[in-house]
Structure formats: C-alpha cells, structure tokens
Tab-separated table of C-alpha atoms and ligand atoms in Angstrom:
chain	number	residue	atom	x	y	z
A	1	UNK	CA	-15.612	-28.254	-8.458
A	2	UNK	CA	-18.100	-26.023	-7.794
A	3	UNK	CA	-18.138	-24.121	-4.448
A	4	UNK	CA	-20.421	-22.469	-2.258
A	5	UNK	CA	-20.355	-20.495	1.144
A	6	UNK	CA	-20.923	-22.706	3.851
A	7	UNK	CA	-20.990	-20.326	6.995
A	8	UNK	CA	-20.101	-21.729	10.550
A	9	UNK	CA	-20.811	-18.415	12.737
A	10	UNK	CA	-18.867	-15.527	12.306
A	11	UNK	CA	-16.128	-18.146	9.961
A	12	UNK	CA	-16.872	-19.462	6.203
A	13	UNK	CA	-15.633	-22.717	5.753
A	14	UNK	CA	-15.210	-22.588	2.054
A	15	UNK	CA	-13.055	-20.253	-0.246
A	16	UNK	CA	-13.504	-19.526	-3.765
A	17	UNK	CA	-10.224	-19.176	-6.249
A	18	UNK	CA	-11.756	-17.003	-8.750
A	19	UNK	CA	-13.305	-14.919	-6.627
A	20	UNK	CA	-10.424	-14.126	-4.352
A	21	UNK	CA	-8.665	-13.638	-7.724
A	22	UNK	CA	-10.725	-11.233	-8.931
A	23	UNK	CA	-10.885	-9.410	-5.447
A	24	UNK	CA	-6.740	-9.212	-5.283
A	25	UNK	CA	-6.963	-7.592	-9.059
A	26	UNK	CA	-9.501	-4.999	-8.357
A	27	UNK	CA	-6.950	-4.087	-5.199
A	28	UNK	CA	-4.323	-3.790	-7.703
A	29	UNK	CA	-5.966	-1.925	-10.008
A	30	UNK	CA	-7.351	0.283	-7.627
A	31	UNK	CA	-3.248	1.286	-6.605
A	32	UNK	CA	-2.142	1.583	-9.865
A	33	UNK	CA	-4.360	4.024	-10.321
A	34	UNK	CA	-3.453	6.220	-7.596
A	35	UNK	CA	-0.315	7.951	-7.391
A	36	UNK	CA	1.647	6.919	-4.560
A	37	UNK	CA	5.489	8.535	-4.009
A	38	UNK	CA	8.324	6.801	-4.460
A	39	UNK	CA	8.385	3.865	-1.526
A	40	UNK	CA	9.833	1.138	-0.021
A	41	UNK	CA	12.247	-1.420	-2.225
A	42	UNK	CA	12.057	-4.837	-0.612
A	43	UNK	CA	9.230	-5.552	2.188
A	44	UNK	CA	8.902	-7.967	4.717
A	45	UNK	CA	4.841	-8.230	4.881
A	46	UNK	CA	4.325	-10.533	8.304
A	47	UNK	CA	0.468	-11.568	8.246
A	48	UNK	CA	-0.064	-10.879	4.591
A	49	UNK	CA	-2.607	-12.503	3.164
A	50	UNK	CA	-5.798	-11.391	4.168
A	51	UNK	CA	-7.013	-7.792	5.764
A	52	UNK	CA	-4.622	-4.586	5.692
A	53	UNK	CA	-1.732	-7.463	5.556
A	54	UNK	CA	-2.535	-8.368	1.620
A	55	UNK	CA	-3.794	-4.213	1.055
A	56	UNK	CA	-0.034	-3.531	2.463
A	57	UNK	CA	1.216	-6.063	0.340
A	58	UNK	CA	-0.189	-5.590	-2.730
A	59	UNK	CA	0.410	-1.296	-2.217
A	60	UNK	CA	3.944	-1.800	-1.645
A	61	UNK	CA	4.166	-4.594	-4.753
A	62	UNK	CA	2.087	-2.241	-7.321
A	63	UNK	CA	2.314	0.975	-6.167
A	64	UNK	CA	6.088	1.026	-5.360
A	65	UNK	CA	7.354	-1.766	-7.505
A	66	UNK	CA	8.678	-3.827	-3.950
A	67	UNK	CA	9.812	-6.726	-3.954
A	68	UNK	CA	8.003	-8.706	-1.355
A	69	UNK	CA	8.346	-11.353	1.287
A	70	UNK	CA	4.452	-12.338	2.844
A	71	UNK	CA	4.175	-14.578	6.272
A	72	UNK	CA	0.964	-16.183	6.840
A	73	UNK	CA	-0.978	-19.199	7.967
A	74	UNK	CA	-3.452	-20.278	5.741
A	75	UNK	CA	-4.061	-23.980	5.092
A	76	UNK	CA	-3.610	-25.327	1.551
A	77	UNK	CA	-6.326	-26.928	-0.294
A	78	UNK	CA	-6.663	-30.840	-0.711
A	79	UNK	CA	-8.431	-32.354	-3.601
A	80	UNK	CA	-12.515	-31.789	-2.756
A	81	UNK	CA	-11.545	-29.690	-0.133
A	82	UNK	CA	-10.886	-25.797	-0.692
A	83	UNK	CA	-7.626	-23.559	1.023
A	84	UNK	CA	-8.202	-21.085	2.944
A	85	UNK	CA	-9.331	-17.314	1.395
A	86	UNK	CA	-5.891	-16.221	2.260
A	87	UNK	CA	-3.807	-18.977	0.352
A	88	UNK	CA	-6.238	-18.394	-2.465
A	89	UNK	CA	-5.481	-14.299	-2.653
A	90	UNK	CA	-1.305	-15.077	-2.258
A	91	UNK	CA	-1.806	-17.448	-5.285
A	92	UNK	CA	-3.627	-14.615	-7.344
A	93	UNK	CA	-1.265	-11.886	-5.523
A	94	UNK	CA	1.961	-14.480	-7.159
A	95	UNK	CA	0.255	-14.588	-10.683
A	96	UNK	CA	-0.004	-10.656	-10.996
A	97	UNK	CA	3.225	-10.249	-9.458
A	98	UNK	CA	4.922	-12.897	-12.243
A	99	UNK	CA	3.308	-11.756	-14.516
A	100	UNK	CA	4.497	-7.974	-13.822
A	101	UNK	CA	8.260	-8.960	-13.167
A	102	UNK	CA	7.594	-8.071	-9.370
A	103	UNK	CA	9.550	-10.161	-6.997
A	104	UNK	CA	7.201	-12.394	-4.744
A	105	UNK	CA	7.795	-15.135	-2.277
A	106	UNK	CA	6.003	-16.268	0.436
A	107	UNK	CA	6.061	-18.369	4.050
A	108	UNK	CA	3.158	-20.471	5.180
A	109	UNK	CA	3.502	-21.434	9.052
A	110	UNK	CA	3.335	-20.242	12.526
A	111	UNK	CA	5.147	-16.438	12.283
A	112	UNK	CA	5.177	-16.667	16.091
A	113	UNK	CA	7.490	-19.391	16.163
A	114	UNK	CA	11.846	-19.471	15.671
A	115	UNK	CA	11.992	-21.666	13.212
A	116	UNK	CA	9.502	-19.013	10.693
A	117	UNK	CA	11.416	-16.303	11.544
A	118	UNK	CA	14.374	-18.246	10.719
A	119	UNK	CA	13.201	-19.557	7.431
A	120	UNK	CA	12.158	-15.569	6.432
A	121	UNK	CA	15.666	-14.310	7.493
A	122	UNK	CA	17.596	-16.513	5.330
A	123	UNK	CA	15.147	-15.989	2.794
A	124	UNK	CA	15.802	-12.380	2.789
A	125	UNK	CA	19.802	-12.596	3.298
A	126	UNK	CA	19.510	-14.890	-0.034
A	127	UNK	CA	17.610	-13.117	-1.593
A	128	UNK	CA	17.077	-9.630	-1.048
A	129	UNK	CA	20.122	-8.752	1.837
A	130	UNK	CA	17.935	-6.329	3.881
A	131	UNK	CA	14.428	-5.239	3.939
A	132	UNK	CA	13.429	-1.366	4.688
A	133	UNK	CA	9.903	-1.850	5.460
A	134	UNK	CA	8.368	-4.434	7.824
A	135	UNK	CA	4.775	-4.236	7.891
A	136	UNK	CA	3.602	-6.163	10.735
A	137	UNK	CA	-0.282	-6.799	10.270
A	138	UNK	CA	-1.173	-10.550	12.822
A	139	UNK	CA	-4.692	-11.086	13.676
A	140	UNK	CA	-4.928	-14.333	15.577
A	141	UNK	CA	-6.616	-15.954	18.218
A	142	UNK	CA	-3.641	-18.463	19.880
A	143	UNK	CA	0.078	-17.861	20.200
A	144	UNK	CA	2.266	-20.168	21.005
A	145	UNK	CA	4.911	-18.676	22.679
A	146	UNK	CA	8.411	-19.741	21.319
A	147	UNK	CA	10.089	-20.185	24.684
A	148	UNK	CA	8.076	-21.366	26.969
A	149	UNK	CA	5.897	-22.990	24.208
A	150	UNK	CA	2.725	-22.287	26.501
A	151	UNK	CA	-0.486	-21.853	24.109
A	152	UNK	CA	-1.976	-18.239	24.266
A	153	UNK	CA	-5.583	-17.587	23.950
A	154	UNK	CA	-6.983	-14.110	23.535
A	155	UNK	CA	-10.151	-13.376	24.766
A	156	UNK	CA	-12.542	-10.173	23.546
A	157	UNK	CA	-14.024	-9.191	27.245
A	158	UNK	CA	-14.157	-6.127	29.316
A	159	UNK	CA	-12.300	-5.325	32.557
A	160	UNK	CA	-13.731	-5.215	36.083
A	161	UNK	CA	-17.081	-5.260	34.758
A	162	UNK	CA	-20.046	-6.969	33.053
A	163	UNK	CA	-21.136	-5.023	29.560
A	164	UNK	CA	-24.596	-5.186	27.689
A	165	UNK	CA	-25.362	-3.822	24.400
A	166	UNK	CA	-26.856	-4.449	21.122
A	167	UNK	CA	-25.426	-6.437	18.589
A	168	UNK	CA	-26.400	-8.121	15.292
A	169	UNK	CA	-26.349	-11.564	13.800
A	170	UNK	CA	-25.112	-10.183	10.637
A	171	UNK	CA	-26.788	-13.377	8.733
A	172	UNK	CA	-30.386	-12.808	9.951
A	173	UNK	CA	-30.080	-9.103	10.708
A	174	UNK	CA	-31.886	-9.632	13.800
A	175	UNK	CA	-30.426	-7.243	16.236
A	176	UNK	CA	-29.844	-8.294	19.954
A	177	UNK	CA	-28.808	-7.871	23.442
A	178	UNK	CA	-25.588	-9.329	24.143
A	179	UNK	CA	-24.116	-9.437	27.977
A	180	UNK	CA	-20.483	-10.076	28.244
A	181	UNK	CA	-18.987	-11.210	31.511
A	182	UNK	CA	-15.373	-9.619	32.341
A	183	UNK	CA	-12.245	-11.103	31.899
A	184	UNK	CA	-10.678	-13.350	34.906
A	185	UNK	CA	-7.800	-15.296	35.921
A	186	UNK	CA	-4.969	-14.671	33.077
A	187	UNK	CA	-7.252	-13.062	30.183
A	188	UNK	CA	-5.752	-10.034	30.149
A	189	UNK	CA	-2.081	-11.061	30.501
A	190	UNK	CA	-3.156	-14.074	27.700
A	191	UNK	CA	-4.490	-11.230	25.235
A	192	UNK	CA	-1.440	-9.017	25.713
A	193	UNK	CA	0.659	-12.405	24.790
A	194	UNK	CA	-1.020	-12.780	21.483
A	195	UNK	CA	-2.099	-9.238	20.612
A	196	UNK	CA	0.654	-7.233	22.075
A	197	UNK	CA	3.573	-5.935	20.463
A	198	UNK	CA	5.639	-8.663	22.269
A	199	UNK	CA	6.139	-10.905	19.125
A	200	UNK	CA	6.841	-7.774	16.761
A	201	UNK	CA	9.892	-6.700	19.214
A	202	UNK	CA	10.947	-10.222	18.497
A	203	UNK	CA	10.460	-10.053	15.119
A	204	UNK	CA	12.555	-7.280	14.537
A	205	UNK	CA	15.622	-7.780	16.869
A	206	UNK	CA	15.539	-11.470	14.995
A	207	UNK	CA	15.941	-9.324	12.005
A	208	UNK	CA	18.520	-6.820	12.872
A	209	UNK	CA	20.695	-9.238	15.047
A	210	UNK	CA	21.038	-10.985	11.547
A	211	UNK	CA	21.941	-7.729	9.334
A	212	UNK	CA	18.578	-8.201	7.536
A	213	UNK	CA	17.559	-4.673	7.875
A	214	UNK	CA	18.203	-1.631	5.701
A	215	UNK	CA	19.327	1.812	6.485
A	216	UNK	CA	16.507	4.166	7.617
A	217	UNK	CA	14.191	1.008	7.650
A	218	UNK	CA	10.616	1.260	8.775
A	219	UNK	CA	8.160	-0.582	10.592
A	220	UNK	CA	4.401	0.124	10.793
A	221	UNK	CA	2.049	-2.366	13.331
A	222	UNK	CA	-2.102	-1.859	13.027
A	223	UNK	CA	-3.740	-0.865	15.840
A	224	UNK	CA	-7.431	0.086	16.537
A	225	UNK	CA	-9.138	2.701	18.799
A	226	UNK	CA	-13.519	3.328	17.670
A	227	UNK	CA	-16.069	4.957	19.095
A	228	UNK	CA	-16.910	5.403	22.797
A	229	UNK	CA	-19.841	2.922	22.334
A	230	UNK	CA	-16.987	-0.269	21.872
A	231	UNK	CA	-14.717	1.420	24.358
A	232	UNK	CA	-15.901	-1.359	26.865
A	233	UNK	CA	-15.390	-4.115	24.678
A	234	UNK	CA	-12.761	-3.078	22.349
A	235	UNK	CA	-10.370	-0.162	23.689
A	236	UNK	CA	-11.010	-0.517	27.703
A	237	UNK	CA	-11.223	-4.458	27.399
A	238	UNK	CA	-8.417	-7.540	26.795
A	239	UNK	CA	-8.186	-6.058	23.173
A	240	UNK	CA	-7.450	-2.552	24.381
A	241	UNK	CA	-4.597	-3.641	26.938
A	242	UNK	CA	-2.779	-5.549	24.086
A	243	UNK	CA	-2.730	-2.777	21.500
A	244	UNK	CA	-2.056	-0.618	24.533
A	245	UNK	CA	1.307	-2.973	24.771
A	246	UNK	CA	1.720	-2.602	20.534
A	247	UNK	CA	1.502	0.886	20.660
A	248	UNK	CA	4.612	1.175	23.680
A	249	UNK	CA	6.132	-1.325	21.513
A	250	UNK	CA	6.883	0.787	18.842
A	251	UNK	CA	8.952	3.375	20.936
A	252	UNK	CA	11.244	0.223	21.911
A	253	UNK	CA	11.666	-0.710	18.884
A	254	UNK	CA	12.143	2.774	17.479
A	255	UNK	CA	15.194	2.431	20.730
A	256	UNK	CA	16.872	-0.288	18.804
A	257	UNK	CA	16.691	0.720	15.254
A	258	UNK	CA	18.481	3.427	16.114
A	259	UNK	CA	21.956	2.459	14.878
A	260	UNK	CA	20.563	2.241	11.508
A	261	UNK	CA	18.194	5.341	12.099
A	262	UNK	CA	15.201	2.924	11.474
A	263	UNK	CA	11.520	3.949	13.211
A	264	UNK	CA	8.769	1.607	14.135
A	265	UNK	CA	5.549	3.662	14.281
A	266	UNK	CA	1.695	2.013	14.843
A	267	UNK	CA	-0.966	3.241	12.167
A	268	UNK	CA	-4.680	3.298	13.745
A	269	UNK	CA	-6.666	2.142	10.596
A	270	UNK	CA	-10.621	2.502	10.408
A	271	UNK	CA	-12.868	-0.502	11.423
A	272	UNK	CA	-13.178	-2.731	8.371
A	273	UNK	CA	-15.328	-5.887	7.675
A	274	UNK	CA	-12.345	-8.500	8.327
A	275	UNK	CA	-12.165	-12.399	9.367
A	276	UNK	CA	-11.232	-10.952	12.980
A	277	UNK	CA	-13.124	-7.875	13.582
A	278	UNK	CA	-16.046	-10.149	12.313
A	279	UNK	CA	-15.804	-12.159	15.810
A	280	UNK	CA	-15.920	-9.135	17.970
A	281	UNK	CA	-19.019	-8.863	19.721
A	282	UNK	CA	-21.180	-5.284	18.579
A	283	UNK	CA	-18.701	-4.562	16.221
A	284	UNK	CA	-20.503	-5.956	13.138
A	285	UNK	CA	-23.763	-3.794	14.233
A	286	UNK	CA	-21.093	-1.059	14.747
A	287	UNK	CA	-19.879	-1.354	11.081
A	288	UNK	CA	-23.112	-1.534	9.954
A	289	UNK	CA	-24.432	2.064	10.692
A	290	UNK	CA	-20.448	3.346	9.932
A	291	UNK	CA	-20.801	1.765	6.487
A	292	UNK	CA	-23.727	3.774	5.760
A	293	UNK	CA	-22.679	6.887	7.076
A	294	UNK	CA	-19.434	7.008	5.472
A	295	UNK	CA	-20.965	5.828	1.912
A	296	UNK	CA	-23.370	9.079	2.370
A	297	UNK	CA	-20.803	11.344	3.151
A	298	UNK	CA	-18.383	10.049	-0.213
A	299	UNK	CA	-15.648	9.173	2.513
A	300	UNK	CA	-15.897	5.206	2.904
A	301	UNK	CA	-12.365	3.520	2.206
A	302	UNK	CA	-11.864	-0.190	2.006
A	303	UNK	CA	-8.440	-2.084	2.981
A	304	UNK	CA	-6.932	-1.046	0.297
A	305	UNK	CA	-7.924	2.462	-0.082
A	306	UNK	CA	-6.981	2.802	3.460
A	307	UNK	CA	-2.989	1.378	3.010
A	308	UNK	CA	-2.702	3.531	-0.030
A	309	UNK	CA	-3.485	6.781	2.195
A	310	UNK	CA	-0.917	5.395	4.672
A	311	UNK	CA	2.119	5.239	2.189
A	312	UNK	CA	0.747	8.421	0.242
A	313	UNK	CA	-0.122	11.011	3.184
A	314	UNK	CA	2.022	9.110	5.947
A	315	UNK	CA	5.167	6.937	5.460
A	316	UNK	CA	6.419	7.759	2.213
A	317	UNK	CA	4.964	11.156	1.923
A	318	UNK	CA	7.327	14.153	1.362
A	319	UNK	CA	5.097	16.674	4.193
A	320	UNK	CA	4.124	13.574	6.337
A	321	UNK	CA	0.417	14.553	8.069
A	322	UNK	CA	1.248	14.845	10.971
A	323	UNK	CA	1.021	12.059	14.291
A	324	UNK	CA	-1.382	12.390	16.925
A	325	UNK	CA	-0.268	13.451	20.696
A	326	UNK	CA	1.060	9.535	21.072
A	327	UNK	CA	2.848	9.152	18.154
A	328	UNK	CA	0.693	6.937	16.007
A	329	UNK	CA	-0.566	7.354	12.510
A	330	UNK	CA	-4.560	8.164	12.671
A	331	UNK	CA	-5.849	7.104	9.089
A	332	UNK	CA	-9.059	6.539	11.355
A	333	UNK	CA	-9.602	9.897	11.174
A	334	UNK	CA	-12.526	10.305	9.008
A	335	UNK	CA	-14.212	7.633	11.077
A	336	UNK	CA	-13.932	9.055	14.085
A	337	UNK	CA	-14.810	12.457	12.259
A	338	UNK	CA	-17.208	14.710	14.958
A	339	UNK	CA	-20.268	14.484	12.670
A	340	UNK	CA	-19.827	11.046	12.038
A	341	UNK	CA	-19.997	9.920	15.242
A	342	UNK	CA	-22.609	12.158	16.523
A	343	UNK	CA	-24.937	10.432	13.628
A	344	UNK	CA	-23.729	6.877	14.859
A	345	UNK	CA	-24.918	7.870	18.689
A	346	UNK	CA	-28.353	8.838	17.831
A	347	UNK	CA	-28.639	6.031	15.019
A	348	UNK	CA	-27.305	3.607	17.924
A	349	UNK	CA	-30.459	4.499	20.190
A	350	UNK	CA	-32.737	3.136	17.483
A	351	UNK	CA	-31.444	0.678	15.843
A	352	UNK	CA	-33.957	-2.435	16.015
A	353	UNK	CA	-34.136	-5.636	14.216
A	354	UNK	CA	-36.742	-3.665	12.056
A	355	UNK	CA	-35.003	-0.535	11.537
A	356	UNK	CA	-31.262	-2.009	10.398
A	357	UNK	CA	-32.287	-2.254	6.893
A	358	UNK	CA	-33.175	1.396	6.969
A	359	UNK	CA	-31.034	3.271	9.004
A	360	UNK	CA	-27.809	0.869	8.433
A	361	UNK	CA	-25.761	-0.840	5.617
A	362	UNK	CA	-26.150	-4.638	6.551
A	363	UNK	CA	-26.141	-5.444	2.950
A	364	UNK	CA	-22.783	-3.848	2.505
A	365	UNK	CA	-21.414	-5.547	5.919
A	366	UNK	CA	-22.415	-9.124	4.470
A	367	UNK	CA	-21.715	-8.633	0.877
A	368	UNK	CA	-17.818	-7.334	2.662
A	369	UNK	CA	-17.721	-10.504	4.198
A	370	UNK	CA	-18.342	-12.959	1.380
A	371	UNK	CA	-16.292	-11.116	-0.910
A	372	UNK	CA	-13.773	-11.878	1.939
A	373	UNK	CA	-14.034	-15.649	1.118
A	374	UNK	CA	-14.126	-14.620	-2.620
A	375	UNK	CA	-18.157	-15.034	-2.475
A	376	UNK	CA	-20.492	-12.750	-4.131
A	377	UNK	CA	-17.923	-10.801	-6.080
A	378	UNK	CA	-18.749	-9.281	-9.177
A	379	UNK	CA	-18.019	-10.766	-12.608
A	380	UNK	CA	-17.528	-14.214	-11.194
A	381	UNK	CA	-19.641	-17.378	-12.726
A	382	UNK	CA	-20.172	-19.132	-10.024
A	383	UNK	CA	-21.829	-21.831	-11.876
A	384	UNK	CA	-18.864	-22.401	-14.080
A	385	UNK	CA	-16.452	-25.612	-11.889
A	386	UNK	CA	-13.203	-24.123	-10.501
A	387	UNK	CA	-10.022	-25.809	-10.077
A	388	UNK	CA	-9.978	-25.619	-5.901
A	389	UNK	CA	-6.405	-27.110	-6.502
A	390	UNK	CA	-4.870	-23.691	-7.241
A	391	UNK	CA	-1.029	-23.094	-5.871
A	392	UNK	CA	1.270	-20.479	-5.100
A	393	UNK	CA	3.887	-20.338	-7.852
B	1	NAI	P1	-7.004	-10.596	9.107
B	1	NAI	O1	-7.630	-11.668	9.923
B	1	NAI	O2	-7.651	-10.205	7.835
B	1	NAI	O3	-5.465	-10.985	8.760
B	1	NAI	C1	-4.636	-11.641	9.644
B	1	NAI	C2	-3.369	-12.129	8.967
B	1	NAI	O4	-2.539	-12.740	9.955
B	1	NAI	C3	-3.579	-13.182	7.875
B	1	NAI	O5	-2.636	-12.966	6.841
B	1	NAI	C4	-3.232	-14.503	8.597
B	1	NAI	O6	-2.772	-15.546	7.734
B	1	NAI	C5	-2.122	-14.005	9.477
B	1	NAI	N1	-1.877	-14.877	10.642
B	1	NAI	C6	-2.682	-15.147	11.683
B	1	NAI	N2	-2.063	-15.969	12.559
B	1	NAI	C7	-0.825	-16.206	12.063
B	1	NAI	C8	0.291	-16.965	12.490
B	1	NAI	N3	0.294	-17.634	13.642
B	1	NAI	N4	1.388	-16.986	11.691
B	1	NAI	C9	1.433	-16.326	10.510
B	1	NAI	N5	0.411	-15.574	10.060
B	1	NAI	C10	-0.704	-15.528	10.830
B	1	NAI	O7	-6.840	-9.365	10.104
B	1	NAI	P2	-6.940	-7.785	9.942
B	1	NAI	O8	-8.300	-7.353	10.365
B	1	NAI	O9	-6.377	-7.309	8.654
B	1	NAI	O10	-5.985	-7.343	11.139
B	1	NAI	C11	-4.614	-7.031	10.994
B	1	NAI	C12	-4.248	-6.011	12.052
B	1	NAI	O11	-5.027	-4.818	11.849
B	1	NAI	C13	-4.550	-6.482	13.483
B	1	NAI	O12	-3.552	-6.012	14.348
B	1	NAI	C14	-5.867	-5.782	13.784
B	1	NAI	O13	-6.088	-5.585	15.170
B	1	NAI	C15	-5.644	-4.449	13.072
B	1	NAI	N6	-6.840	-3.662	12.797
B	1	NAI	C16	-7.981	-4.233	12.271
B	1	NAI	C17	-9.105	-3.469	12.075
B	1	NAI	C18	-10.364	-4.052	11.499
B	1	NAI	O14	-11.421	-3.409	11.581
B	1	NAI	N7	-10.324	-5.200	10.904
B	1	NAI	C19	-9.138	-2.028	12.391
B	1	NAI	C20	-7.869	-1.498	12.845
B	1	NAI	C21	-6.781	-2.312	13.079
C-alpha cells in the first residue's frame, strides 16, 4: 500500500516500513563508524524499539558485536492497517542483525507484567545464560502494576502550583500560552508508579533471583533534568518526582548486585524529539530553540550519537568521565552547557508565533518527528506501494 502520515495531536497514526528501515541503517552506520571500546556481550534492551531504547540497542548490536534481547510494546500490523514505528524499526533492526550474524530476538508485550519478565528470563537462560548489560529505557503512559493489578496513569503537571508559559503547536508553529493546573489526589504517587525506578528494581531482582545475570553486570536507566525554564513542568513536577525515585533506584540496585559486583547507574541524556517528550507540554518549543543552538555551535547529537558517547566516554570507557555529585552519568552536558542556555533564556523572551522560524529550528523539530514514524526520510519513494505486512524474523 501506499502510506501517509496521518497525525492525531502530538501521535501519528501511521508508520512507514521503508522509512523506519532506512532510519535504523543510517543508526547503524553511523556506529560502525565510530570507534567504540570493547563492550558488553549479551544485552537485555527493556523498551527497545523506539528512542535511546533502539540507539542502545543497535550500539551494543553494531558497535560491540552483542547479542541482544529487546522488550517492547508495539502493535503488529494487520493487512490495510500499518504496525506501529517501533515494530517496523525491530523488523529492520532483525534484518541487519541476520544478515551480520548478530544474535537478535525480541518480546512484544507488557514489560511491566510477570509473565514478560518470565518469558525474557527463560529466553535468556536458553539462550544466552546471563546477560551483563541491562539497559532499561520505558517511556509509557499506564502501568499496570503486577500485584495489585491497579492501572497507573502518569500525569505531566506541576506541584503545589498552577504554571503558564509558552508553548508551540509544532504542526502550525503558532506559539502559545499554555496554563497547567497542579497535580491532585494520587498524581504524584501514580507518576512515581509508572515512571519510577520501581519496575526496574523488579526487573532486575527477577533477573538475578534466576542466575540470569553475569559477573560485573551493568545496568544503565535514562533519566532527564533541562533547563530552569521546564523545571516546573518537567524536573519540579509528577515527572521530576518519578525520575527522582529512578535515580535512588539505582543505589538499591547497585545494593543487590553486589554479590556479583554488578552496578546500576542512571545516564541523564539530552532532550531529544521522541514519541514521549513530544507530549510534554513547552518541551517541543523548548527543543525548538535547543535544536538551533546546538546545530550552530557543531554540538547537536541525535539518539544515537548520544548512546554511542555513553558506551565510548562512560560505561565501557577505559578513564570513565567522570559522574556528577549524585552519581549519574551527564551526557546532557553540552545541553546544559553555560552559553547554551544563556542564548535559550534571552531567545525564550522573544519567541513569537512570527519569530520561531527565525530564531528557532521548527523545521528540524517536525522533520525529527516524522522521521520518527519513518516519514520524510531521505532516499525513500514514497510513491512506490510498500508491503505494510513486514515481520520480525
Ligand atoms: P520512546 O517513547 O521513544 O520509547 C519507549 C520504549 O518503551 C519503546 O520501545 C516502547 O515500545 C517501550 N514501552 C512502552 N511501554 C511499554 C510496556 N508496557 N512494555 C514494554 N515496552 C514498553 O521513549 P524515549 O524518549 O526514548 O524514553 C526512554 C527513556 O529516556 C525514558 O525514561 C525517558 O524519560 C528518558 N529520556 C528521554 C528524553 C527525551 O528527550 N526523549 C531525554 C532524557 C531521558
């Protein structure tokens, strides 16, 4: 068939194969290129088909030679209807990884639930015996929680009081005031449930109360701080407490790998055009002005670039950089870079519906987030019919 973007909001409902194909190769190509240090051997990926997931993916597959095991939830497609953008890139990541003799296989369900978990442990005792890295990379709006089975909503609000700001409709462009009213009742407690670290402590005793995990084995979480502009929104609001929560995760979890002298550490990654940061209120308009600024200055990274800096100057690096006063990775560092964010402040205070084409990147935000549905990318006929029946060997 032939397929098209058709955009519902901040979501696209459609997903093109080739597209996404073409994305997952450049990503390849792009870590082949670099020269990464001898990594990690077999890699449990949880949340790995879109975003840093896939990047993480793909760098340990191509850069290290890992074998891999992804999680993920992406629905399949059905004939006249397409899969999601994620199922799409794991079939393309599966082809390249065939075809270069690199050990693939993935899981398609809930990764908050037993019986996933299950199904990846016995995967990996079959097939693999133990994993030494467990990249843990879930962006999701409900979790189910596997005992008490209650449904989880997270909510993107601030705390204890109202916040106003600009923001952009990243389809029109036309810039906005947008007034968000703060979280009540059990948003923030809902938010830490999904976004917390609560599932990747469960994740990994599942793991090592099963002998799936290897001497010295790592684990790396994503977290997020930006500028003092989203503080309300983002770091100070629902979102905040929860990665608050990941982040003292990891020192638990560091606790119990101890036996096997394992470490679970959280990376804070630079804000990307992504299916989730996409719904975050001021964010996109954010992005917008960062894009720029970091294209001027030669020090813009994608998901990928940004994953291969993580196993090159952090994880698998010989002279590690070294971790900030909390113990987290900062590869967010050039974002949050003085001069950059001195630019972004005085941008901020005049950015208009008339002056975004100007003084920001909107172009590169929306051409970011089609490619993310495998739209607009370059060297793809889009005229030529597509097979939207594609499947993960
Ligand atoms: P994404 O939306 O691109 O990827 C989310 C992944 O989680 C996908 O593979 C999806 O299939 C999987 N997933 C969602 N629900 C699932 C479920 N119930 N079971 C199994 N798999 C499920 O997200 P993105 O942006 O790559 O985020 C990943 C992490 O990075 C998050 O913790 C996010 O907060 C963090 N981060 C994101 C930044 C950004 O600007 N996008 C910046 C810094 C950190």
């Amino acid at each position: 068939m032939i397929i098209e973007p058709k955009m519902r909001g901040f979501i696209c409902l459609t997903a093109h194969p080739a597209g996404c194909a073409e994305n997952v190769k450049r990503q390849i190509n792009y870590v082949k290129s670099e020269k990464l240090p001898q990594g990690p051997k077999n890699v449990l990926v949880i949340g790995a088909s879109t975003g840093f997931g896939l990047s993480s993916r793909i760098t340990a597959a191509f850069g290290c030679g890992a074998s891999t095991i992804g999680v993920f939830f992406e629905k399949e497609p059905q004939e006249g209807k397409t899969a999601t953008a994620g199922y799409y890139n794991s079939v393309a990541f599966h082809e390249e990884a065939n075809r270069a003799g690199i050990y693939a296989k993935s899981i398609n369900g809930d990764a908050f639930s037993n019986e996933i978990k299950q199904q990846t442990i016995d995967l990996i005792k079959k097939d693999l015996g133990t994993v030494d890295l467990v990249i843990y990379s879930l962006a999701s709006p409900v979790r189910k929680h596997p005992e008490t089975e209650v449904l989880h909503r997270s909510v993107l609000k601030p705390i204890n009081q109202s916040y106003q700001n600009k923001t952009v409709d990243f389809h029109t462009g036309v810039v906005s005031n947008v007034s968000i009213e703060p979280a009540s009742g059990d948003d923030i407690s809902n938010t830490i449930a999904v976004m917390g670290g609560e599932d990747w402590q469960l994740w990994l005793e599942a793991l090592q109360a099963a002998g799936a995990l290897a001497p010295n084995v790592k684990t790396v979480a994503y977290s997020y701080i930006g500028p003092e502009l989203t503080n309300p929104v983002y770091r100070h609001g629902t979102i905040g407490r929860a990665k608050d929560h990941l982040e003292a995760t990891a020192v638990k979890i560091t606790e119990l790998l101890k036996p096997l002298h394992g470490s679970a550490v959280v990376s804070v990654n630079k804000a990307l055009v992504t299916q989730s940061s996409s719904a975050i209120p001021v964010v996109p308009l954010y992005i917008s002005l960062l894009y720029k600024l970091m294209k001027e200055k030669g020090i813009h990274e994608g998901t990928i670039e940004q994953m291969a800096r993580l196993f090159k100057d952090h994880l698998y690096a010989a002279n590690p950089v070294a971790l900030d006063d909390q113990g987290r990775i900062r590869i967010d560092d050039w974002e949050l870079r003085p001069d950059v964010q001195a630019e972004i402040a005085e941008l901020w205070k005049g950015v208009t519906t008339e002056t975004i084409a100007q003084i920001g990147d909107l172009q590169g935000y929306k051409e970011d987030f089609l490619n993310l549905f495998g739209f607009n990318v370059p060297g793809v006929d889009y005229t030529v019919e597509v097979d939207e029946m594609a499947v993960i060997k």
